CSV table of C-alpha atoms in Angstrom, one decimal:
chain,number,residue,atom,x,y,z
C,1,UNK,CA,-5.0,6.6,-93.9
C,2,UNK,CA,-2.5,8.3,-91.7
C,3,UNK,CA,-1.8,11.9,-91.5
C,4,UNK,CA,1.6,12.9,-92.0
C,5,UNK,CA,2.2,16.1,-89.4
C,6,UNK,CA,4.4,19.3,-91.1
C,7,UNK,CA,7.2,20.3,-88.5
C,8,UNK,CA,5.4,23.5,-86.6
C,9,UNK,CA,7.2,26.3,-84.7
C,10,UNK,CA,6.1,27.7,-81.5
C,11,UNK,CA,5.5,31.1,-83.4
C,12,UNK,CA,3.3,29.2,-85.9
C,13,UNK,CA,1.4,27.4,-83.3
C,14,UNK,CA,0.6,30.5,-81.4
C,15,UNK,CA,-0.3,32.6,-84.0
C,16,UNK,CA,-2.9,29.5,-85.2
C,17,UNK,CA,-3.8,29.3,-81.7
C,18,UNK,CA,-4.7,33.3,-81.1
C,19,UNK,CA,-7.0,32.8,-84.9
C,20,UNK,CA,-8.5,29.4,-83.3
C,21,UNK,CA,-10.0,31.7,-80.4
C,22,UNK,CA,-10.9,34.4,-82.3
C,23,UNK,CA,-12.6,33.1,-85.0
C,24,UNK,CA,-13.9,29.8,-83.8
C,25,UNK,CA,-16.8,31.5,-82.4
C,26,UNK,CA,-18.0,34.1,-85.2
C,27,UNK,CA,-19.5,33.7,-88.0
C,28,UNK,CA,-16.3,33.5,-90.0
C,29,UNK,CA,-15.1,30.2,-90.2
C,30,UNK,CA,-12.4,29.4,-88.3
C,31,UNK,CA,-11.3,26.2,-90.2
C,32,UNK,CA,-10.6,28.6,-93.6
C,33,UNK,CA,-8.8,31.1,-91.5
C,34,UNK,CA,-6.2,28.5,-89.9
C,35,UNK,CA,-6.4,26.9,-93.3
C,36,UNK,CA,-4.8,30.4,-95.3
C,37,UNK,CA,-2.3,31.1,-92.0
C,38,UNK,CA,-1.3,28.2,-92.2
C,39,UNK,CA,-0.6,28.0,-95.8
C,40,UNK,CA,0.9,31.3,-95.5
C,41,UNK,CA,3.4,30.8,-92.9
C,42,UNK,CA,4.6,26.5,-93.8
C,43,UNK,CA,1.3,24.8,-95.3
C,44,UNK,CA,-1.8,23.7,-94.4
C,45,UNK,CA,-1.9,23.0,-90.6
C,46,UNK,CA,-4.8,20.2,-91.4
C,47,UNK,CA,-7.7,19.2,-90.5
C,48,UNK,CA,-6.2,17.0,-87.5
C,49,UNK,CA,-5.1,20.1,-86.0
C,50,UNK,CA,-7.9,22.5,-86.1
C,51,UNK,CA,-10.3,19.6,-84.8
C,52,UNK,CA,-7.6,19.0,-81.8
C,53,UNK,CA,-7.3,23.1,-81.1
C,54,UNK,CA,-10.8,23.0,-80.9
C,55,UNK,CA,-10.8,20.8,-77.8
C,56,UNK,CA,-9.4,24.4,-76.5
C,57,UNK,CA,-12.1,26.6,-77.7
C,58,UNK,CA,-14.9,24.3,-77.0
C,59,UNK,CA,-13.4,23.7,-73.5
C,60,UNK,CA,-14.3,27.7,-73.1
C,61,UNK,CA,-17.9,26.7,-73.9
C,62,UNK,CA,-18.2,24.4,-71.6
C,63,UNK,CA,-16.8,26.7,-68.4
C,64,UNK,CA,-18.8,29.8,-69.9
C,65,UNK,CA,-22.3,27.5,-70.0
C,66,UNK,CA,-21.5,25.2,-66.9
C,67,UNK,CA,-24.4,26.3,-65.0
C,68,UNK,CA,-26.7,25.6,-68.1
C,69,UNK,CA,-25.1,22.4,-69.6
C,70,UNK,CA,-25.3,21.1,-65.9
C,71,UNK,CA,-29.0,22.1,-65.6
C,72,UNK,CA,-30.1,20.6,-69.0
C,73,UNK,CA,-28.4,17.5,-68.6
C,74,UNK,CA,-29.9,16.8,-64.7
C,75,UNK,CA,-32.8,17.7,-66.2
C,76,UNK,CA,-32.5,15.3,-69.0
C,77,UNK,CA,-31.2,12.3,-67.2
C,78,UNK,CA,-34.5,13.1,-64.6
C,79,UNK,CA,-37.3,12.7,-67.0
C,80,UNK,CA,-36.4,9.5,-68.6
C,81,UNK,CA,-38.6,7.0,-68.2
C,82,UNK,CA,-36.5,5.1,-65.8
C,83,UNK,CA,-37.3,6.8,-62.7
C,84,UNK,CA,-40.7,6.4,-60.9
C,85,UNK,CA,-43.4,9.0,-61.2
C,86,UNK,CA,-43.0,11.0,-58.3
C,87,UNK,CA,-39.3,11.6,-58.8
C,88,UNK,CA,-39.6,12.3,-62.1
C,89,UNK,CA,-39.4,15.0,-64.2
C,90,UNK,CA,-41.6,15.8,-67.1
C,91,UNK,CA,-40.5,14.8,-70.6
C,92,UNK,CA,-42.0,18.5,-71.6
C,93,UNK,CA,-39.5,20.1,-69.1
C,94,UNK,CA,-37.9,23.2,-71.2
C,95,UNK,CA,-34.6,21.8,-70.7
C,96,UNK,CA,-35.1,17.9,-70.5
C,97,UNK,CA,-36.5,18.4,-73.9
C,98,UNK,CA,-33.3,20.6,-75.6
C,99,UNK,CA,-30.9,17.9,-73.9
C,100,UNK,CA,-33.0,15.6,-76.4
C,101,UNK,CA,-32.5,18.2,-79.5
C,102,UNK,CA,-28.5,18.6,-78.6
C,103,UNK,CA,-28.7,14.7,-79.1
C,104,UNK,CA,-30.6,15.1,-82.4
C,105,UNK,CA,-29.0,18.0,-84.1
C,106,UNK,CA,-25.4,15.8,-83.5
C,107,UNK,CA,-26.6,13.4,-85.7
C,108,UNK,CA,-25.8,14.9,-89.1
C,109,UNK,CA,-22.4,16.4,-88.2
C,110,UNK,CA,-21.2,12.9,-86.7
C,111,UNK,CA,-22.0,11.1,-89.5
C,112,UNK,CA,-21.5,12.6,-92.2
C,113,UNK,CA,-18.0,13.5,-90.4
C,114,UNK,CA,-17.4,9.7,-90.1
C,115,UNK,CA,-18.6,8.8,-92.9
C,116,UNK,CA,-16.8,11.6,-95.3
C,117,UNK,CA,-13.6,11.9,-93.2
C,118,UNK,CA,-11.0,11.2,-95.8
C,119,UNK,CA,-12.5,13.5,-98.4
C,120,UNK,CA,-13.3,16.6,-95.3
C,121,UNK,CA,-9.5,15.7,-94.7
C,122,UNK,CA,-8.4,16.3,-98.4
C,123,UNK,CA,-10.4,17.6,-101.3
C,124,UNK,CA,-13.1,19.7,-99.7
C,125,UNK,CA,-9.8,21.9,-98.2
C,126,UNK,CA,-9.8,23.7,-101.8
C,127,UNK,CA,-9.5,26.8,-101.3
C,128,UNK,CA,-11.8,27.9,-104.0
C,129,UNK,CA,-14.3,25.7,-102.3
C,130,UNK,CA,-13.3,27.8,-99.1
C,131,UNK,CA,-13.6,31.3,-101.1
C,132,UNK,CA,-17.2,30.3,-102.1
C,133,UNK,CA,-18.8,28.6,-99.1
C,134,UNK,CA,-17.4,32.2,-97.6
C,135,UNK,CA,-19.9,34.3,-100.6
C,136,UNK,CA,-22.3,32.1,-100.4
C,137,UNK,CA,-22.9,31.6,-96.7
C,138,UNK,CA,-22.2,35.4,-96.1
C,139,UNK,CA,-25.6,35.9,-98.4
C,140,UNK,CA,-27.0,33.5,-96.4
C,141,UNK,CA,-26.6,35.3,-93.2
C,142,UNK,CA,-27.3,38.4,-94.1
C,143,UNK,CA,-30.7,37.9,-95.4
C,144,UNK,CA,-31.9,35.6,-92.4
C,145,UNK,CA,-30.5,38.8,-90.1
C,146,UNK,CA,-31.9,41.0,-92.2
C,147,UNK,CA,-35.8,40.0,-93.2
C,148,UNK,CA,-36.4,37.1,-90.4
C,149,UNK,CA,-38.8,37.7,-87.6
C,150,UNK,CA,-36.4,36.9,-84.6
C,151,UNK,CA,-39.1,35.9,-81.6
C,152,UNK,CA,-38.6,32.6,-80.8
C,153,UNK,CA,-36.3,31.2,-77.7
C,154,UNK,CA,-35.2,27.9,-77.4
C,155,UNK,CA,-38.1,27.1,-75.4
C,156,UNK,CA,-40.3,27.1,-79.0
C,157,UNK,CA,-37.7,24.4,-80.7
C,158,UNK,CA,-39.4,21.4,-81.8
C,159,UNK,CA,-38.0,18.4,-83.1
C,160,UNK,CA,-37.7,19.5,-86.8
C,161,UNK,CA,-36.3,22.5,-86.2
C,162,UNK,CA,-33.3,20.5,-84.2
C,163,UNK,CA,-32.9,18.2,-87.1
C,164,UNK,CA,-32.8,21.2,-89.5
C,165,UNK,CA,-29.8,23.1,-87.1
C,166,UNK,CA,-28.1,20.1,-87.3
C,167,UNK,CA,-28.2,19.9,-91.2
C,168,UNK,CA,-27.1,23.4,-91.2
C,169,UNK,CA,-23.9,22.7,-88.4
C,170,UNK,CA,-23.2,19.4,-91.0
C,171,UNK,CA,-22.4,21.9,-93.1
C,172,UNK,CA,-19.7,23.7,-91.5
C,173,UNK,CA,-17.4,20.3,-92.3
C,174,UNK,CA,-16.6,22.6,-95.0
C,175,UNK,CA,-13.7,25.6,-94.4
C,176,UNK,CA,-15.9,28.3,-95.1
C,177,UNK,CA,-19.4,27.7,-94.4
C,178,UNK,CA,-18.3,28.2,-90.2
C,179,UNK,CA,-20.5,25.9,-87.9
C,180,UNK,CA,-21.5,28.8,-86.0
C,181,UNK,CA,-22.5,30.8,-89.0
C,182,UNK,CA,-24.4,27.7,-90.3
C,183,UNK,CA,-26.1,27.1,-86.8
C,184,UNK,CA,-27.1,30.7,-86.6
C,185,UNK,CA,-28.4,31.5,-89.8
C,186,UNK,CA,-30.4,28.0,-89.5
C,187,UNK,CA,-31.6,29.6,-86.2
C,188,UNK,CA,-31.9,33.1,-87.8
C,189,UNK,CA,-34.1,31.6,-90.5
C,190,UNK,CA,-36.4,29.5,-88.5
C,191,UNK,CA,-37.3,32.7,-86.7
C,192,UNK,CA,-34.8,32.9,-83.3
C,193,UNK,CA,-33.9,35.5,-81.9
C,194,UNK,CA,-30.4,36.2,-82.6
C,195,UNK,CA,-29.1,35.5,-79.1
C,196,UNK,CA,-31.1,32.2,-79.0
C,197,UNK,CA,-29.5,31.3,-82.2
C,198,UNK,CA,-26.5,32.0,-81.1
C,199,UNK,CA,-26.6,30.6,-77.6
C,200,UNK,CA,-28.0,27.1,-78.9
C,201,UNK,CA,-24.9,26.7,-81.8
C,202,UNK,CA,-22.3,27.1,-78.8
C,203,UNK,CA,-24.4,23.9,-77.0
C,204,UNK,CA,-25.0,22.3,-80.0
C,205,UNK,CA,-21.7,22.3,-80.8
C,206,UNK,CA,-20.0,20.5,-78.1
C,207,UNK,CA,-20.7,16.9,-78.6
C,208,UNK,CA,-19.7,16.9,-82.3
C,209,UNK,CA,-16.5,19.0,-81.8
C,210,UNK,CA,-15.2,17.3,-78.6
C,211,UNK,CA,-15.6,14.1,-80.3
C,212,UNK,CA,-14.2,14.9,-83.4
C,213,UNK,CA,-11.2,16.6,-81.6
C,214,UNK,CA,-10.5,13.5,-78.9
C,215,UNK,CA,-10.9,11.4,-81.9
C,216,UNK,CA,-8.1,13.1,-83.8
C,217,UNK,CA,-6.1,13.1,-80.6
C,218,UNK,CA,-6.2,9.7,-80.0
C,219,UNK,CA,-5.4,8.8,-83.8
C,220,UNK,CA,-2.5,11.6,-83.3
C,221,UNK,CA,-1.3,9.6,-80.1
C,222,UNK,CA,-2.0,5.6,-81.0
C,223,UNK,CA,-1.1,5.3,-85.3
C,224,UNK,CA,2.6,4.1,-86.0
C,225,UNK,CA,2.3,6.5,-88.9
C,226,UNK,CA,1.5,9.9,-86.8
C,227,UNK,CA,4.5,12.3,-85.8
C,228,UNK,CA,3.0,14.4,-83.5
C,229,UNK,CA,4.5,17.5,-82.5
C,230,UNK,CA,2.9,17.8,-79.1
C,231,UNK,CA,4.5,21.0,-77.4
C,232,UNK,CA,2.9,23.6,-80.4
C,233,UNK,CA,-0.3,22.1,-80.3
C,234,UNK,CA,-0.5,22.0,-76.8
C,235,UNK,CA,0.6,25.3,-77.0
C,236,UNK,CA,-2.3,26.8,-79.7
C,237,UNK,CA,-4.9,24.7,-77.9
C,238,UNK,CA,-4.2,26.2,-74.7
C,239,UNK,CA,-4.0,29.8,-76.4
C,240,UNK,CA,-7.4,28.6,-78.1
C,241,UNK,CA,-9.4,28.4,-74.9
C,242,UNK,CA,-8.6,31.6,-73.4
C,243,UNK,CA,-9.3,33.9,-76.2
C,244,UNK,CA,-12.2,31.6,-76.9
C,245,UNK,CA,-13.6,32.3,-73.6
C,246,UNK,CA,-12.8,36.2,-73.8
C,247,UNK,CA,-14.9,36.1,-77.4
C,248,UNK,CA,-17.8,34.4,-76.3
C,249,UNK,CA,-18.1,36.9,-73.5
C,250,UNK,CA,-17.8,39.9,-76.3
C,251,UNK,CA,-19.9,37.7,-78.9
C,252,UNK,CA,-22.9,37.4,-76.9
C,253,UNK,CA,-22.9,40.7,-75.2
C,254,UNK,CA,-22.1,42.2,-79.2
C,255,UNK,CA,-25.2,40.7,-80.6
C,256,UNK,CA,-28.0,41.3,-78.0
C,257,UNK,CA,-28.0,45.3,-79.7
C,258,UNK,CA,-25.9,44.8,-83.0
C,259,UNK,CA,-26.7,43.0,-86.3
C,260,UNK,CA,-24.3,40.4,-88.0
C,261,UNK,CA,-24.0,42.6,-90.9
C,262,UNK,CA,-20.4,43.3,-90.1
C,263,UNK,CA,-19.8,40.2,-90.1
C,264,UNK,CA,-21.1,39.6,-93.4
C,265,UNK,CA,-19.1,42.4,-94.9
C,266,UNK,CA,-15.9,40.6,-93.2
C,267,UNK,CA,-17.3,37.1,-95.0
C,268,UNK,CA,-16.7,39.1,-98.3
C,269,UNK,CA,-13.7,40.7,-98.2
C,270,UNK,CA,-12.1,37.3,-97.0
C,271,UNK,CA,-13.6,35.2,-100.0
C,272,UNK,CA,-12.2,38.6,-102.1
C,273,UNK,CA,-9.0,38.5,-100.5
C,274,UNK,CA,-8.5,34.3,-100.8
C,275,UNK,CA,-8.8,34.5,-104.4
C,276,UNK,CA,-6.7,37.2,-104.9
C,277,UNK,CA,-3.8,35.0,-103.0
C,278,UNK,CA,-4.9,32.2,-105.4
C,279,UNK,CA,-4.7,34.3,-108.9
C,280,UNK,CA,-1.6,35.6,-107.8
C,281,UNK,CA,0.5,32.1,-107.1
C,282,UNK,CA,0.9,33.4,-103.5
C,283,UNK,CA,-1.5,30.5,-102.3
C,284,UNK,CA,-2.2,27.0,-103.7
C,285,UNK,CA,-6.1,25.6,-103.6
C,286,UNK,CA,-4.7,22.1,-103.0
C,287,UNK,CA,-2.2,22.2,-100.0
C,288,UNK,CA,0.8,19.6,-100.9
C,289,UNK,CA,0.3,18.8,-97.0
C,290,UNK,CA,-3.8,18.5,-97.4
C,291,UNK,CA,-4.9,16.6,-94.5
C,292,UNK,CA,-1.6,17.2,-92.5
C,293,UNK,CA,-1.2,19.2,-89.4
């Protein structure tokens, strides 16, 4: 099914972009704030576009962790069984074994993303479905912050608890939940510390958002069907990675003394504020553009 792309101004696309990289990495949900600016300023900028932006933001990851993504994947690639002993490094290796857990914990989000794409395109966009994955997550995230032990560091992770951060990022397919609040709160839950938790839904995010956003790009670029209007989303992905980077710096730095309570707080008065928009007329739960950029 193609997706039919809504003209975009350069205003539009940078004020999309500036929300992209300042939500994309809180516990917020960035998807359900692009999806109400968007709606508010022409209609729903889509799901093609938010997973194409995110190139931007994730992009930031990847220079902010460099030194670790580069260190976990040597050490992965050097304790597979293909090399001989004495070269090799051990399968128990800290980071050999998280390169392993990335892997694992992408499994849920890539396919259930594949395999529900049409329906994360169009109906799961509601924005009463948005509202209360806000409410309900929030909850979520407060208690883990609130009653769970917070010791571990992602040296502790084993096998389940990957498989069980990857259910919770899965999750975040839906404009609300956030895949860093879900990651988080998973993390939160299963005893992390809160900049473990926090640290490991940055890495785990990268395979599953750079290929769901070069994915979307190449469908924007090869189907007859696509208009795409390259200059704005250049524009808001570019915009994307620099506040992203600027926010992880902040994010991480905010967390290692501070509680996500404020961010929980923020959660509600969103949900609050979405329905309001949708009792009063002012926004539509079903964008006439759903799945368009």
């Amino acid at each position: 099914m193609g997706i039919t792309l809504v003209s975009m101004t350069y205003i539009e696309a940078v004020v999309l972009g500036v929300l992209q990289g300042l939500t994309e990495f809180l516990p917020i949900s960035s998807s359900a704030h692009l999806r109400v600016a968007g709606e508010l300023m022409s209609s729903d900028p889509g799901a093609a576009f938010t997973a194409i932006t995110q190139l931007g933001t994730e992009t930031a990851v990847l220079l902010y962790f460099w030194k670790d993504i580069v260190r976990i994947l040597t050490h992965w690639f050097m304790a597979l069984p293909v090399w001989p002993t004495s070269s090799r490094i051990s399968p128990a290796d800290p980071d050999a074994r998280l390169g392993w857990w990335i892997i694992l914990g992408s499994l849920p989000i890539g396919i259930l993303g594949f395999l529900l794409e049409d329906l994360i395109d169009t109906s799961l966009r509601n924005l009463w479905i948005t509202a209360s994955t806000l409410i309900v997550f929030a909850v979520f995230l407060g208690l883990a912050d609130k009653f769970s032990k917070q010791v571990k560091t992602l040296e502790n992770m084993t096998w389940k608890e990957a498989l069980t951060y990857g259910l919770f990022q899965a999750m975040a397919l839906v404009p609300g939940v956030s895949r860093s609040g879900g990651t988080i709160t998973a993390g939160l839950l299963m005893g992390y510390t809160r900049s473990a938790a926090a640290r490991y839904s940055f890495l785990l995010a990268l395979p599953a958002v750079f290929a769901s956003g070069l994915f979307k790009l190449y469908r924007a670029l090869t189907d007859p069907q696509e208009v795409v209007y390259a200059g704005p989303t250049i524009v808001a992905t570019v915009l994307a990675f620099v506040i992203g980077y600027l926010v992880i710096m902040w994010f991480l730095k905010l967390i290692s003394t501070r509680s996500f309570m404020p961010f929980v707080g923020y959660r509600v008065v969103f949900s609050v504020v979405i329905v309001a928009l949708l009792v009063s007329g002012v926004l539509t739960p079903v964008s006439t553009h759903a799945g368009a950029m």
